[in-house]
Amino acid sequence: MSGNQALNINSGIGGSADLQITTNGSDWYWAVCAVMTVASLVFLGLSFTKPRTHRLFHYITAAITLTAAIAYFSMGAGLGQTPILVEFMRSTSSVSAAGTREIFYVRYIDWFVTTPLLLLDLLLTSGLPWPTILITILMDEFMIVTGLVGALTRSSYKWGYYVFGNLAFFYVVYVLVFVARKHAAALGPNVSRTYLTCGVLTIFLWFLYPIAWGLSEGGNVIHPDSEAIFYGILDLFAKPVFGALLLWGHRNISPAELGLHIHDYDEMPNAYGVREKTGASNGVHNGVTNGTNGTTAVNTV
């Protein structure tokens, strides 16, 4: 046997829906998986061109695409899904046979991990205080969970979850557009330009996700193959393209400019903000001796 046999091999796992992806949809999912995997390797590789203290955004961004690669691997194999009775029976040929529709819950597991990381990339870039970052991420998680519960709900109550999810989404947009943008502008043109580029892209794409949900899991308007293409294109722009733009912008931004004071093992400061010296000095020091423990506090030049 030749070609993509993943759906045949895994046909008995997780239940079989009347309306599910075909081999074309599976091929598309594999292609997106490959792009996500390559992007993860590139982002990780680029991290080694930076000091360890400057790799935070590389690691976060690589974690986003790596998580997405695993999700798309699962979807390409026809795994991580369950059949759900559709609310709307359509007469159009592409979805007319649907009594049950394939819902990929693994997609939401992906989003539950990756969307907070995307926001962390953006909000750390803007220099927002941690309390604001945490409440924004919490609202994002609320948005993803309500989307999953709505997708798995067989009745019209799914639209209640849809409304709750969108309310949380609007809060996230408010923070990105009004609060974080002002913080980024205060940190200088490099930070502001990077934040605006990635922030505008993210907001535009994220407004399209509820539309995709309404046409697929929610309203059963489009075929799962079309759903795969819609979500796949959005994810490619929201993750690898977003990551490339973000890391390109960060090439001239130091973490310290964002209020991120990250120290390596040989740069650990003491309570006075300077390194402690316990042996012979290899550099210039200020000669101040700590009378309590006899160590010499030094500022190495």
C-alpha angles and dihedrals in degrees: 000000000000135000130033108339097163095111092050093048093050098035094115096051121095097358131285122262127206089235115043142138120289127216088276090059091046091051090052092051090051090051092052089046089055093051092049091049094049091047090052091053092047093049092048091047092052090053089068090063088065133065113262089253091059100050101086096103092043091055095046092048093047090050089055095054094039091054090048091050090057091048092050090046088056094047093046088055092049091247132128093045139111133193115250128187109251121236095211123048107207128205095210113112097240095059103017094107093058118125089141129020129208111249117193105214088176087071089063092047086055092050092045088061103032105041093059088049090050090051090046089055091051100040095046087051090055092050095236117171115259097249090059091046092051096050091047092052090047091055090048091054089049088053093052095046093051089049091054095046090047092050090052094047114100098198136064088270086086087081090060088060088046090057093047090049093051092050088056089046092054090054090053090049090050091055093046096046102039113016105033094038091059092048091050092049090054091057096062140268097294093054094041094050093048093047094048093048094050095034096053091047092050096047093048093050095043091056087060096054095072088051090053090048092051092051096046123021093017109040103015091225101135132044119258089249089058089044089054092053093046095050093038094056091047092049093048091056095038095051120021095026092042090048094050092050092046095050091045089054092047093056089093098033123091118210088234089063087062094048092259107135103187118175130198122223092266094047102056110146124216125224091285094055095252133100120263118235118209100168140030115324121246093189144029117300137183096238095233111150124204104230093203102062103008096240121137118238109216139186104209114212 
